[in-house]
Every structure is written in structure tokens, then in C-alpha cells.
Coordinates of C-alpha atoms and ligand atoms in Angstrom, one line a residue:
A768 CA 17.4 -22.7 -21.3
A769 CA 15.8 -20.9 -24.2
L770 CA 13.1 -23.5 -24.3
I771 CA 12.4 -23.2 -20.6
R772 CA 12.2 -19.4 -21.0
S773 CA 9.8 -19.6 -23.9
V774 CA 7.6 -22.1 -22.1
L775 CA 7.6 -19.9 -19.0
I776 CA 6.7 -16.7 -20.9
K777 CA 3.9 -18.5 -22.6
K778 CA 2.6 -20.0 -19.4
V779 CA 2.7 -16.7 -17.5
A780 CA 1.4 -14.8 -20.5
H781 CA -1.5 -17.3 -20.8
Q782 CA -2.4 -16.7 -17.2
L783 CA -2.5 -12.9 -17.8
G784 CA -4.3 -13.3 -21.1
R785 CA -1.4 -11.6 -22.9
C786 CA -1.9 -11.3 -26.6
Y787 CA 0.1 -13.4 -29.1
S788 CA -0.8 -11.5 -32.3
S789 CA 2.7 -10.0 -32.3
S790 CA 5.9 -11.9 -32.1
V791 CA 6.4 -11.1 -28.4
P792 CA 3.7 -11.1 -25.6
T793 CA 2.2 -7.8 -24.6
T794 CA 1.6 -6.8 -21.0
K795 CA -2.1 -6.0 -20.3
L796 CA -3.5 -3.2 -18.2
F797 CA -5.7 -4.2 -15.2
I798 CA -8.7 -2.0 -15.2
D799 CA -11.9 -2.5 -13.3
G800 CA -11.2 -6.2 -12.7
K801 CA -10.3 -7.0 -16.3
F802 CA -6.9 -7.6 -18.0
V803 CA -7.2 -5.5 -21.1
E804 CA -5.0 -4.8 -24.1
S805 CA -3.9 -1.2 -24.3
S806 CA -4.9 0.7 -27.4
T807 CA -1.8 2.8 -27.3
S808 CA 0.6 3.2 -30.2
E809 CA 3.6 3.6 -27.8
W810 CA 5.2 0.4 -26.5
L811 CA 8.4 -0.4 -24.6
D812 CA 10.4 -3.6 -25.0
I813 CA 11.1 -5.7 -21.9
H814 CA 14.4 -7.5 -22.1
N815 CA 15.9 -10.5 -20.4
P816 CA 19.0 -8.9 -18.8
A817 CA 21.0 -12.2 -19.2
T818 CA 20.6 -12.2 -23.0
N819 CA 19.0 -8.9 -24.0
E820 CA 16.3 -10.8 -25.9
V821 CA 13.0 -9.1 -26.0
V822 CA 10.7 -11.1 -23.8
G823 CA 7.7 -8.9 -23.8
R824 CA 6.3 -5.4 -24.5
V825 CA 4.7 -3.0 -22.1
P826 CA 2.3 -0.2 -23.1
K827 CA 2.5 3.5 -22.2
A828 CA -1.1 3.7 -21.2
T829 CA -3.2 6.3 -22.9
Q830 CA -4.8 9.2 -21.0
E831 CA -8.2 7.6 -21.4
E832 CA -7.0 4.3 -20.0
M833 CA -5.4 6.0 -17.0
L834 CA -8.6 8.0 -16.4
A835 CA -10.6 4.8 -16.6
A836 CA -8.3 3.1 -14.1
V837 CA -8.5 6.0 -11.5
D838 CA -12.3 6.3 -12.1
S839 CA -12.6 2.6 -11.3
C840 CA -10.6 3.1 -8.1
S841 CA -12.9 6.0 -7.2
R842 CA -16.1 4.0 -7.8
A843 CA -14.9 1.1 -5.8
F844 CA -13.8 3.2 -2.9
H845 CA -17.2 3.6 -1.2
S846 CA -18.1 0.0 -0.9
W847 CA -14.5 -1.2 -0.2
S848 CA -14.0 1.3 2.6
E849 CA -17.4 0.2 4.0
T850 CA -16.6 -3.5 3.7
S851 CA -16.1 -5.0 7.1
I852 CA -12.5 -5.1 8.3
L853 CA -12.9 -8.8 8.9
S854 CA -13.9 -9.4 5.3
R855 CA -10.8 -7.4 4.1
Q856 CA -8.7 -9.4 6.5
Q857 CA -10.0 -12.6 5.0
I858 CA -9.1 -11.6 1.5
F859 CA -5.5 -10.8 2.6
L860 CA -5.3 -14.1 4.5
R861 CA -6.2 -15.9 1.2
Y862 CA -3.8 -13.7 -0.7
Q863 CA -0.8 -14.5 1.5
Q864 CA -1.5 -18.2 0.9
L865 CA -1.7 -17.8 -2.8
I866 CA 1.6 -15.9 -2.9
K867 CA 3.2 -18.7 -0.8
D868 CA 1.8 -21.3 -3.2
N869 CA 3.2 -19.5 -6.2
I870 CA 6.6 -18.3 -4.9
K871 CA 8.5 -20.3 -7.5
E872 CA 6.4 -19.0 -10.4
L873 CA 6.8 -15.4 -9.2
A874 CA 10.6 -15.9 -8.8
K875 CA 10.9 -17.2 -12.3
M876 CA 9.1 -14.1 -13.7
I877 CA 11.5 -11.9 -11.6
T878 CA 14.6 -13.7 -12.9
L879 CA 13.3 -13.5 -16.5
E880 CA 12.7 -9.7 -16.5
Q881 CA 15.0 -8.5 -13.8
G882 CA 17.9 -10.9 -14.0
K883 CA 18.6 -11.7 -10.3
T884 CA 19.3 -15.3 -9.3
L885 CA 16.3 -17.6 -8.7
A886 CA 17.2 -18.0 -5.0
D887 CA 17.5 -14.2 -4.6
A888 CA 14.2 -13.7 -6.5
E889 CA 12.5 -16.1 -4.0
G890 CA 13.9 -13.9 -1.2
D891 CA 12.4 -10.8 -3.0
V892 CA 9.0 -12.5 -3.0
F893 CA 9.4 -13.7 0.6
R894 CA 10.2 -10.3 2.0
G895 CA 7.1 -8.9 0.3
L896 CA 5.0 -11.9 1.5
Q897 CA 6.0 -10.9 5.1
V898 CA 4.4 -7.5 4.6
V899 CA 1.2 -9.2 3.3
E900 CA 1.2 -11.5 6.3
H901 CA 1.6 -8.5 8.6
A902 CA -1.3 -6.7 6.8
C903 CA -3.5 -9.6 7.9
S904 CA -3.2 -8.2 11.5
I905 CA -5.1 -5.2 10.4
T906 CA -7.8 -5.8 13.0
S907 CA -5.2 -4.8 15.6
L908 CA -3.2 -2.4 13.5
M909 CA -6.1 -0.1 12.8
L910 CA -7.4 0.2 16.3
G911 CA -8.1 3.8 17.4
E912 CA -7.7 5.3 20.9
T913 CA -10.2 6.0 23.6
L914 CA -10.2 8.1 26.7
P915 CA -13.3 7.8 28.9
S916 CA -14.6 10.6 31.2
I917 CA -12.5 13.5 29.9
T918 CA -15.0 15.5 31.8
K919 CA -18.3 14.6 33.4
D920 CA -20.3 12.3 31.1
M921 CA -18.0 12.9 28.2
D922 CA -15.8 10.4 26.3
T923 CA -13.4 10.9 23.4
Y924 CA -12.4 8.2 20.9
T925 CA -10.7 8.1 17.5
Y926 CA -11.2 6.0 14.4
R927 CA -8.5 5.3 11.9
L928 CA -10.1 5.6 8.5
P929 CA -9.0 5.1 4.9
I930 CA -8.2 8.2 2.8
G931 CA -9.5 7.3 -0.7
V932 CA -7.6 6.4 -3.8
C933 CA -3.9 5.8 -3.3
A934 CA -1.2 5.2 -5.8
G935 CA 2.2 3.4 -6.0
I936 CA 5.2 4.0 -8.3
A937 CA 7.8 1.2 -8.1
P938 CA 11.4 0.7 -9.2
F939 CA 12.9 -2.3 -11.1
N940 CA 15.1 -3.8 -8.5
F941 CA 12.5 -5.6 -6.3
P942 CA 9.7 -6.5 -8.6
A943 CA 7.7 -8.3 -5.8
M944 CA 8.8 -6.9 -2.5
I945 CA 8.3 -3.2 -3.2
P946 CA 4.9 -3.3 -4.9
L947 CA 4.0 -5.5 -1.9
W948 CA 5.1 -2.7 0.5
M949 CA 2.5 -0.6 -1.3
F950 CA -0.9 -1.9 -2.3
P951 CA -1.6 -4.5 0.3
I952 CA -1.1 -2.1 3.2
G953 CA -3.0 0.7 1.4
M954 CA -5.9 -1.7 0.5
V955 CA -6.2 -3.6 3.8
C956 CA -6.8 -0.2 5.4
G957 CA -9.8 0.3 3.1
N958 CA -8.3 2.4 0.3
T959 CA -8.5 1.5 -3.3
Y960 CA -5.2 1.4 -5.2
L961 CA -3.7 2.5 -8.5
M962 CA -0.3 0.7 -9.1
K963 CA 2.3 1.6 -11.7
P964 CA 5.1 -0.9 -11.7
S965 CA 8.5 -0.3 -13.2
E966 CA 8.1 -0.5 -17.0
R967 CA 11.2 -2.7 -17.0
V968 CA 9.7 -5.5 -14.8
P969 CA 5.9 -5.3 -15.0
G970 CA 5.2 -9.1 -15.1
C971 CA 5.5 -9.8 -11.4
T972 CA 3.0 -7.0 -10.5
M973 CA 0.6 -8.5 -13.1
L974 CA 0.8 -11.9 -11.5
L975 CA 0.4 -10.4 -8.0
G976 CA -2.7 -8.5 -9.3
K977 CA -4.2 -11.7 -10.7
M978 CA -3.6 -13.5 -7.4
L979 CA -5.3 -10.7 -5.4
Q980 CA -8.3 -10.9 -7.7
D981 CA -8.3 -14.7 -7.1
A982 CA -8.2 -14.0 -3.4
G983 CA -11.4 -12.1 -3.7
A984 CA -10.5 -8.4 -4.0
P985 CA -13.5 -6.8 -5.7
D986 CA -13.3 -5.2 -9.2
G987 CA -11.8 -1.7 -9.1
T988 CA -10.1 -2.1 -5.7
L989 CA -6.7 -2.5 -7.5
N990 CA -6.0 -1.1 -10.9
I991 CA -2.7 -1.4 -12.7
I992 CA -1.4 1.0 -15.3
H993 CA 1.9 1.1 -17.2
G994 CA 4.1 3.8 -18.5
Q995 CA 6.9 6.3 -17.7
H996 CA 6.8 10.0 -17.2
A997 CA 3.3 10.6 -18.5
A998 CA 1.9 8.0 -16.1
V999 CA 3.9 9.4 -13.2
N1000 CA 2.6 13.0 -14.0
F1001 CA -0.9 11.7 -14.2
I1002 CA -0.6 10.2 -10.7
C1003 CA 0.9 13.4 -9.3
D1004 CA -1.8 15.5 -10.8
H1005 CA -5.1 13.6 -10.6
P1006 CA -7.3 15.2 -7.9
A1007 CA -8.9 11.9 -6.9
I1008 CA -5.5 10.4 -5.8
K1009 CA -4.9 11.3 -2.2
A1010 CA -1.5 9.6 -1.4
I1011 CA 1.5 8.4 -3.4
S1012 CA 4.1 5.9 -2.4
F1013 CA 7.2 6.1 -4.4
V1014 CA 10.4 4.0 -4.4
G1015 CA 13.3 4.6 -6.8
S1016 CA 16.0 7.0 -7.7
N1017 CA 16.6 10.5 -6.2
S1018 CA 15.9 12.4 -9.5
A1019 CA 12.4 10.8 -9.9
G1020 CA 11.7 10.7 -6.1
E1021 CA 12.4 14.4 -5.5
Y1022 CA 10.3 15.3 -8.5
I1023 CA 7.4 13.2 -7.5
Y1024 CA 7.6 14.4 -3.9
E1025 CA 7.4 18.0 -5.0
R1026 CA 4.8 17.6 -7.7
G1027 CA 2.6 15.4 -5.6
S1028 CA 2.9 17.5 -2.5
K1029 CA 2.2 20.7 -4.4
N1030 CA -1.1 19.1 -5.5
G1031 CA -2.0 18.5 -1.9
K1032 CA -1.2 14.8 -1.7
R1033 CA 0.6 12.8 0.9
V1034 CA 3.8 11.5 -0.5
Q1035 CA 6.4 9.1 0.9
S1036 CA 9.5 8.8 -1.2
N1037 CA 12.2 6.2 -0.6
M1038 CA 15.2 7.0 -2.7
G1039 CA 18.9 6.2 -3.4
A1040 CA 21.7 5.2 -1.0
K1041 CA 25.3 4.8 -0.3
N1042 CA 25.5 2.3 2.5
H1043 CA 28.7 2.0 4.6
G1044 CA 29.9 -1.1 6.4
V1045 CA 32.4 -0.3 9.1
V1046 CA 34.9 -3.0 9.9
M1047 CA 36.5 -2.8 13.3
P1048 CA 39.7 -4.7 14.0
D1049 CA 38.0 -6.7 16.8
A1050 CA 35.3 -8.0 14.5
N1051 CA 34.9 -11.8 13.8
K1052 CA 37.0 -11.9 10.6
E1053 CA 35.4 -14.9 8.9
N1054 CA 31.9 -13.7 9.6
T1055 CA 32.6 -10.1 8.5
I1056 CA 34.3 -11.0 5.2
N1057 CA 31.4 -13.3 4.2
Q1058 CA 28.8 -10.7 5.2
L1059 CA 30.5 -8.0 3.3
V1060 CA 30.9 -10.0 0.2
G1061 CA 27.3 -11.1 0.2
A1062 CA 25.9 -7.6 0.9
A1063 CA 28.1 -5.9 -1.7
F1064 CA 27.6 -8.3 -4.6
G1065 CA 24.3 -10.0 -4.0
A1066 CA 21.7 -9.0 -6.6
A1067 CA 24.7 -7.6 -8.5
G1068 CA 24.7 -4.7 -6.1
Q1069 CA 21.2 -3.6 -7.3
R1070 CA 19.8 -3.2 -3.8
C1071 CA 19.1 0.1 -2.1
M1072 CA 20.5 -1.6 1.0
A1073 CA 23.6 -3.1 -0.6
L1074 CA 26.7 -2.5 1.4
S1075 CA 28.5 -0.7 -1.4
T1076 CA 31.1 1.1 0.7
A1077 CA 33.4 -0.5 3.3
I1078 CA 35.4 1.5 5.8
F1079 CA 38.2 -0.6 7.3
V1080 CA 39.3 0.8 10.7
G1081 CA 42.9 0.4 11.8
E1082 CA 44.4 -3.1 11.4
S1083 CA 41.3 -4.6 9.8
R1084 CA 42.7 -3.2 6.5
N1085 CA 45.0 -6.3 6.5
W1086 CA 41.9 -8.4 5.7
L1087 CA 41.6 -6.9 2.2
P1088 CA 43.4 -9.7 0.3
E1089 CA 41.0 -12.3 1.8
L1090 CA 38.1 -10.1 0.9
V1091 CA 39.3 -10.0 -2.7
E1092 CA 39.8 -13.8 -2.9
R1093 CA 36.3 -14.5 -1.4
S1094 CA 34.8 -12.0 -3.9
R1095 CA 36.6 -13.5 -6.8
S1096 CA 35.1 -16.9 -6.0
L1097 CA 31.5 -15.7 -6.7
R1098 CA 30.0 -17.2 -9.8
V1099 CA 28.7 -14.7 -12.3
N1100 CA 26.0 -16.3 -14.5
A1101 CA 22.4 -16.0 -15.7
G1102 CA 20.1 -15.9 -12.8
D1103 CA 18.3 -19.1 -13.8
Q1104 CA 21.6 -21.1 -14.0
P1105 CA 22.4 -23.5 -11.1
G1106 CA 25.0 -22.1 -8.7
A1107 CA 24.8 -18.5 -10.0
D1108 CA 25.8 -16.0 -7.3
V1109 CA 25.8 -12.7 -9.3
G1110 CA 23.4 -12.1 -12.2
P1111 CA 23.4 -9.4 -14.8
L1112 CA 22.6 -5.7 -14.5
I1113 CA 19.2 -4.5 -15.7
S1114 CA 20.3 -3.0 -19.0
P1115 CA 23.3 -2.4 -21.3
Q1116 CA 23.1 1.3 -20.2
A1117 CA 23.3 0.3 -16.5
K1118 CA 26.4 -1.9 -17.4
E1119 CA 28.0 1.0 -19.2
R1120 CA 27.3 3.4 -16.4
V1121 CA 28.8 1.1 -13.8
E1122 CA 31.9 0.5 -15.9
C1123 CA 32.3 4.2 -16.4
L1124 CA 32.1 4.8 -12.6
I1125 CA 34.8 2.1 -12.1
Q1126 CA 37.0 3.8 -14.7
S1127 CA 36.4 7.2 -13.0
G1128 CA 37.8 5.6 -9.8
V1129 CA 40.9 4.5 -11.6
E1130 CA 41.4 7.9 -13.1
E1131 CA 40.9 9.7 -9.8
G1132 CA 43.5 7.6 -8.0
A1133 CA 41.7 4.5 -6.6
K1134 CA 43.3 1.1 -6.9
V1135 CA 41.5 -1.8 -8.6
L1136 CA 41.9 -4.8 -6.4
L1137 CA 39.4 -6.9 -8.4
D1138 CA 38.1 -5.9 -11.8
G1139 CA 34.8 -7.3 -13.0
R1140 CA 34.8 -5.5 -16.3
N1141 CA 35.1 -7.7 -19.3
V1142 CA 33.7 -10.7 -17.5
K1143 CA 32.7 -13.4 -20.0
V1144 CA 29.7 -15.6 -19.3
K1145 CA 29.6 -18.7 -21.5
G1146 CA 26.4 -18.9 -23.4
Y1147 CA 25.3 -15.4 -22.3
E1148 CA 27.7 -13.3 -24.2
N1149 CA 25.1 -10.6 -24.8
G1150 CA 24.1 -10.3 -21.2
N1151 CA 24.7 -7.1 -19.1
F1152 CA 27.3 -8.8 -16.8
V1153 CA 29.8 -7.1 -14.6
G1154 CA 31.7 -9.2 -12.1
P1155 CA 32.5 -8.3 -8.5
T1156 CA 34.8 -5.3 -8.5
I1157 CA 36.7 -3.8 -5.5
L1158 CA 38.3 -0.4 -5.5
S1159 CA 40.6 0.5 -2.6
K1160 CA 42.2 3.8 -1.6
V1161 CA 39.0 5.6 -2.4
M1162 CA 38.6 9.1 -1.0
P1163 CA 35.3 10.9 -0.3
N1164 CA 35.9 13.4 -3.1
M1165 CA 36.0 10.8 -5.8
T1166 CA 33.0 10.3 -8.2
C1167 CA 32.9 6.5 -7.4
Y1168 CA 32.3 7.5 -3.8
K1169 CA 29.8 10.3 -4.3
E1170 CA 27.6 8.5 -6.8
E1171 CA 25.3 5.6 -6.0
I1172 CA 26.9 3.0 -8.4
F1173 CA 24.1 0.4 -8.2
G1174 CA 26.3 -2.4 -9.4
P1175 CA 28.6 -5.1 -8.1
V1176 CA 31.3 -2.6 -7.0
L1177 CA 32.6 -2.3 -3.5
V1178 CA 34.5 0.9 -2.8
V1179 CA 36.9 0.7 0.2
L1180 CA 38.0 3.6 2.4
E1181 CA 40.3 3.4 5.4
A1182 CA 40.0 5.2 8.8
D1183 CA 42.3 5.4 11.8
S1184 CA 39.4 5.4 14.4
L1185 CA 35.7 4.8 14.8
D1186 CA 35.2 8.6 15.2
E1187 CA 36.8 9.2 11.8
A1188 CA 34.5 6.5 10.2
I1189 CA 31.4 8.0 11.8
S1190 CA 32.4 11.5 10.5
I1191 CA 32.8 10.2 6.9
I1192 CA 29.4 8.6 7.0
N1193 CA 27.7 11.5 8.6
Q1194 CA 29.0 13.8 5.9
N1195 CA 27.6 11.6 3.2
P1196 CA 24.2 13.0 2.0
Y1197 CA 22.4 9.6 2.1
G1198 CA 21.0 7.9 5.2
N1199 CA 19.5 4.7 4.1
G1200 CA 21.4 1.9 5.8
T1201 CA 24.7 1.1 7.4
A1202 CA 26.4 -1.8 9.4
I1203 CA 29.2 -2.1 11.9
F1204 CA 31.1 -5.3 12.4
T1205 CA 32.5 -5.6 15.9
T1206 CA 32.6 -7.8 19.0
N1207 CA 32.7 -4.9 21.4
G1208 CA 29.3 -3.8 22.8
A1209 CA 30.5 -0.3 23.7
T1210 CA 31.8 0.3 20.2
A1211 CA 28.4 -0.9 18.7
R1212 CA 26.5 1.3 21.1
K1213 CA 28.6 4.4 20.3
Y1214 CA 28.1 3.7 16.6
T1215 CA 24.3 3.2 16.7
H1216 CA 23.9 6.4 18.8
E1217 CA 26.3 8.7 16.8
V1218 CA 25.8 7.6 13.2
D1219 CA 23.1 9.6 11.4
V1220 CA 21.6 6.8 9.3
G1221 CA 18.1 5.6 9.4
Q1222 CA 18.7 1.8 9.5
I1223 CA 21.7 0.3 11.3
G1224 CA 22.9 -3.3 11.5
V1225 CA 25.2 -4.5 14.2
N1226 CA 26.9 -7.6 12.7
V1227 CA 23.9 -7.6 10.3
P1228 CA 24.9 -6.4 6.8
I1229 CA 21.5 -5.6 5.3
P1230 CA 19.3 -4.4 8.2
V1231 CA 16.0 -4.1 6.3
P1232 CA 13.4 -4.1 9.2
L1233 CA 10.7 -6.7 9.3
P1234 CA 7.2 -5.4 8.7
M1235 CA 6.2 -5.0 12.3
F1236 CA 8.8 -2.1 12.2
S1237 CA 9.0 0.4 9.4
F1238 CA 11.6 1.0 6.7
T1239 CA 13.3 4.1 8.1
G1240 CA 15.9 5.4 5.6
S1241 CA 16.6 9.0 6.4
R1242 CA 18.3 12.2 5.1
G1243 CA 18.9 12.1 1.4
S1244 CA 17.4 8.7 1.0
F1245 CA 13.9 9.7 2.0
R1246 CA 11.3 12.5 1.5
G1247 CA 8.1 12.6 3.5
D1248 CA 7.4 12.2 7.2
T1249 CA 5.8 8.8 7.4
N1250 CA 7.7 5.7 6.4
F1251 CA 6.7 2.5 4.6
Y1252 CA 5.0 -0.4 6.3
G1253 CA 4.8 -1.1 10.1
K1254 CA 2.9 1.3 12.3
Q1255 CA 4.0 4.2 10.1
G1256 CA 2.6 2.5 6.9
I1257 CA -0.8 2.3 8.6
Q1258 CA -0.5 5.9 9.6
F1259 CA 0.4 6.9 6.0
Y1260 CA -2.7 5.2 4.5
T1261 CA -5.2 6.4 7.1
Q1262 CA -6.7 9.6 8.6
I1263 CA -8.0 10.0 12.0
K1264 CA -11.5 11.1 13.1
T1265 CA -11.9 12.1 16.7
V1266 CA -15.3 11.9 18.3
T1267 CA -16.1 13.7 21.6
S1268 CA -19.5 12.7 22.9
Q1269 CA -21.5 13.5 26.0
W1270 CA -24.4 11.5 27.2
K1271 CA -25.9 13.2 30.3
A1272 CA -28.6 11.9 32.5
E1273 CA -31.8 13.8 31.8
D1274 CA -31.7 15.7 35.1
A1275 CA -28.3 17.2 34.1
T1276 CA -29.4 18.9 30.9
V1277 CA -27.7 22.3 30.1
T1278 CA -30.0 25.0 31.1
S1279 CA -28.3 28.1 29.6
P1280 CA -26.0 28.8 26.6
A1281 CA -22.2 28.7 27.4
V1282 CA -20.5 31.3 25.2
T1283 CA -17.0 30.8 26.6
M1284 CA -14.6 28.2 25.1
P1285 CA -15.3 25.0 26.9
T1286 CA -12.5 24.1 29.4
Ligands
NAD263 P1 13.8 5.0 -11.2 O1 13.7 6.3 -10.4 O2 14.5 5.1 -12.5 O3 12.4 4.4 -11.5 C1 11.4 4.3 -10.4 C2 10.0 4.6 -11.0 O4 10.0 6.0 -11.3 C3 9.7 3.8 -12.2 O5 8.3 3.4 -12.1 C4 9.8 4.8 -13.3 O6 8.9 4.6 -14.4 C5 9.6 6.2 -12.7 N1 10.6 7.2 -13.2 C6 11.8 7.0 -13.6 N2 12.4 8.2 -14.0 C7 11.4 9.1 -13.8 C8 11.4 10.6 -14.0 N3 12.5 11.2 -14.4 N4 10.3 11.2 -13.7 C9 9.2 10.5 -13.2 N5 9.2 9.2 -13.0 C10 10.3 8.5 -13.3 O7 14.5 3.9 -10.3 P2 15.0 2.5 -10.7 O8 16.2 2.6 -11.5 O9 13.9 1.7 -11.2 O10 15.4 1.9 -9.2 C11 16.7 2.0 -8.7 C12 16.8 3.2 -7.7 O11 15.8 2.9 -6.7 C13 18.1 3.2 -6.9 O12 18.4 4.6 -6.8 C14 17.8 2.6 -5.6 O13 18.6 3.0 -4.5 C15 16.4 3.0 -5.4 N6 15.7 2.2 -4.4 C16 15.4 2.7 -3.2 C17 14.8 1.9 -2.2 C18 14.5 2.4 -0.9 O14 13.7 1.9 -0.2 N7 15.2 3.5 -0.4 C19 14.4 0.6 -2.6 C20 14.7 0.1 -3.8 C21 15.3 0.9 -4.8

């Protein structure tokens, strides 16, 4: 395994021109069409979460490097926004094919830096690829509107136009999908793009940047910088940047929303979650248990749409022992090992935090039905593993219910009725996703109408909408007014110009000034 990893790092590093002068490869910046070594003195280590070995280093870009990146975006904007929409479409048609051809390579990079299983990493790429495929429909998506003859000889029509330099700030948990929600949609609309991937998983964005260059994106249309707070502040403050797409935690998201908005930028900010799965007694038991286990523990619970909370209504609480047995059967292992179901958490700090939240549940009166702390993974003793954990008898005032755990922990509540379940969910501050499991259409309809959550699954555990729709998390899970991808994504990355024109026949020329407001 170590040999495969080292070959992979070298292969990928070679593709990106990473430097081998130090013992671990360094991640380059992508500025003005070139992969360049940062001159910074501040570097962060990138770890393989299954072993905690250092597999690379990422720079905190200097102020000069960030300025060079945004200047490159600004210079490229004029010609890119004037490039015909058919030419931009062709680049993204080639891009989607390159991503398809390299899914396995991208997935290996994700597993190396992020830890999720290879199969799940391929899903991560695939869901991002779907957004790129959708971006290829830009010739329809960017159509404006027209209304002929609004008065005699007068027509009105609108253009949807790019807004300038846009920027994306991404989290660690979907190294392919979330950056692909950002720059492809922004760029296909004619904007140029400054991307800042998560400093913990930069490799996948670098590969995606290289592929976009190979697909024909001109120099400067995409620039990639690295870093943490200074890079984020730079993006929030630089006057050339007109819009920011952020995905990540609430603390960062609220901060970026405020600082970016204050500087006059559009900001869309997708943030944390606490997603509830409601289990009705009439649900298909086998289906429901499998869906719940997969959605709670897949990706080690590090998904913003993970079903991290179950509410068993009425008699369905009797299914708990089977839920526990099914969860116990999941195999915890390094993501690149055959048969692995649950990989490691991103860092030792994340593991410690998750274990503390489990302990807080115990101390506040929850019952541990399955305990994934102290799980041992042979050959990966230094990895950040926590096994599937189930806490029952959880109450809404407990810390393990109030906090987003972001680990393989399912907290279980009970309710006597659907109304009670809906009331619990509507009092929770988050509104990212939820699911109901039932065979009764009227129950499902009542739920979808009364629950105040932006994305709802009916017998679908992780209802992340396909890209022809938008990602519509709500309440505490979102700041902004225009969502990611779909029609709303195009709206976010464009501005509208409205033209009203009058072409009169010569004999109808206006003969005296009209000083009243035209009606
Ligand atoms: P994070 O907020 O720690 O990091 C996200 C980005 O913000 C990174 O690029 C990071 O460099 C930057 N950042 C981090 N802290 C910052 C700060 N204090 N000030 C300014 N910038 C900061 O998030 P993460 O741990 O990488 O990702 C996990 C979180 O993302 C979870 O809360 C999860 O629910 C959320 N998430 C939400 C969605 C969604 O669509 N709603 C999708 C995926 C992940």
C-alpha cells in the first residue's frame, strides 16, 4: 500500500510539476496559465488521514502571489467574456470528457488526501462531473427574455452577462464535487475565476485545473491560490472580485458572508447541517434501515447531507436492534483498501472532537447502542478512525444533538407522532436536508409541506438535487439569496442588461419633446 501511495504521489506530482527538492512534494500555485512554486516561507503539511503520514505541503500564498492571480483574472476577463458562447461551450464539452477519462486518477487523489473510500471518491467526482455536463447546456441556460411590441414600434429584451472576476472557497469534504459546483458554472457564463481549495485537500483541484487548461481554457481564466485566513480575507476584500461562492462551516461562512457583502460583493454561503431522517412505522423496514445506515456512516459522516439524526416515530423504535447490527457490520478501513465502507476522519483533531461529542452524549444521559471509539484498524494504527456509533435516548437539549458532529455518529430521538417529529426539526436552527421514510403518500405530502428544510427526500436518504435543479439548503445552513448551480447558479454568476428599443418608420418621427414620464 505504501508503495502504491508513493507511486501515485509521484505520478500526480509529476503531472503538476511539483517540486522534489524537499522530502515531500509541494503543491504549486496556478497563476496566469503556469504552475508555479510559491516563494512563501509558510507551508502547511497535507496528511493521509489513514496513516497521518505527510504526503505533501501546501503554501500560504504571499500577498504578491495573490495579487498576481487576481490581476491575471482581471486581464483575462475582457477577452474571455467576449469569447463566443459556442467556444466556451466547446471547452467545457472537452473538459467533461477529460474528467470522465480521469475519474479513477482523481478518486485516488481524493482518497490519499481526504481519506474517503475509493468508490465514494468516484461518486464525489461523478456528482461534480454532472455539474460540468450541465454547464455544457449554457447556450440554453443563458438565454435572456424578449417582449416585442410593448408599445408601438418598441421592443424590450434582456441579455444575461458575466459579472467579472469571481472566487470560490471550498471545504475539505468533497475535494472534486464542490470546486466543480463553483468555477465551471462561473466560467462558462464568461467570468474569470480565482479558486481557493481547502488547504487540507488541494491536490484534486490542481488536477482539475490542469485538465481545464488541457481542455483549452485560456491562460488567466482560472487561477488557483492556496492558504487559510489571509487568502480568505484577500478574496473578501479585493475590489476586482465581484462574487464569492463559499462552502464550509458556519463560523467561516457567516464571516465570509458578512465581510464579502460589506465590500459590495455577491456572496452565496453554504454551511453546516443537522439532517434528520424520520422513520414512520409504516415504512419499508429493510429499505429504511439500509438507507439510514448508508447515509449516517458513508464518508465517515463527513457529508453536509449526512443523515446524522434519526427520529423514530411510534412503533418503528423497535427496529433499533436491527439498525445497530447492520451498522456494526460496516467495515472500517483505509479508503484504498478493498471492501472498506467507512474511512478515517480528516485529522486527529476531528477524531478527538467527535469522540468528545460522543462522550458528552454519555454524560448528558444518552445511551450508547454502538460505540466506535477505540476501533483498531490493522496496519493503520495511526489513522483517524472512528467506527459507526449510535446514541439513543437523545434529547434536543444535549450537546450531541445541538452540534454538527461531522463524524460516523447517528443520534436517535423518538417521537409519538409525525407532528412531534416535524416540530423537533423545525426548532433546529439548520435547514440543509431531511428525509422521511414511509409508504403513505398523505404522510409524505404532509411532511414535505410542513417541514422547514430546504432539501427533502421521500424514501431518499441524501436528496442532493441534480444540477438542473439547485442546491437549496435553507435557514442556518445558508446565507445569501441565490443558490448553487441549476438556474440559480446561472443567476448568481450573471447580471442582466435590459434594452428597450424603438424603430419607427420615418413618417412617425417624434415632432415635439415629451417632458412627462413615458407611460
Ligand atoms: P471550514 O469552514 O473549516 O473550511 C472551509 C474553507 O474556509 C476552507 O477553504 C478554509 O480554508 C476556510 N476557512 C476555515 N476557517 C476559516 C475562518 N475562520 N475564516 C476564514 N476562512 C476559513 O469547513 P471544512 O471543515 O473544510 O468543511 C466542513 C464543513 O462544511 C461542515 O460544516 C459541513 O457541513 C460544511 N459543508 C457544507 C456543505 C453545504 O453545501 N451546505 C457542503 C459541504 C460541506
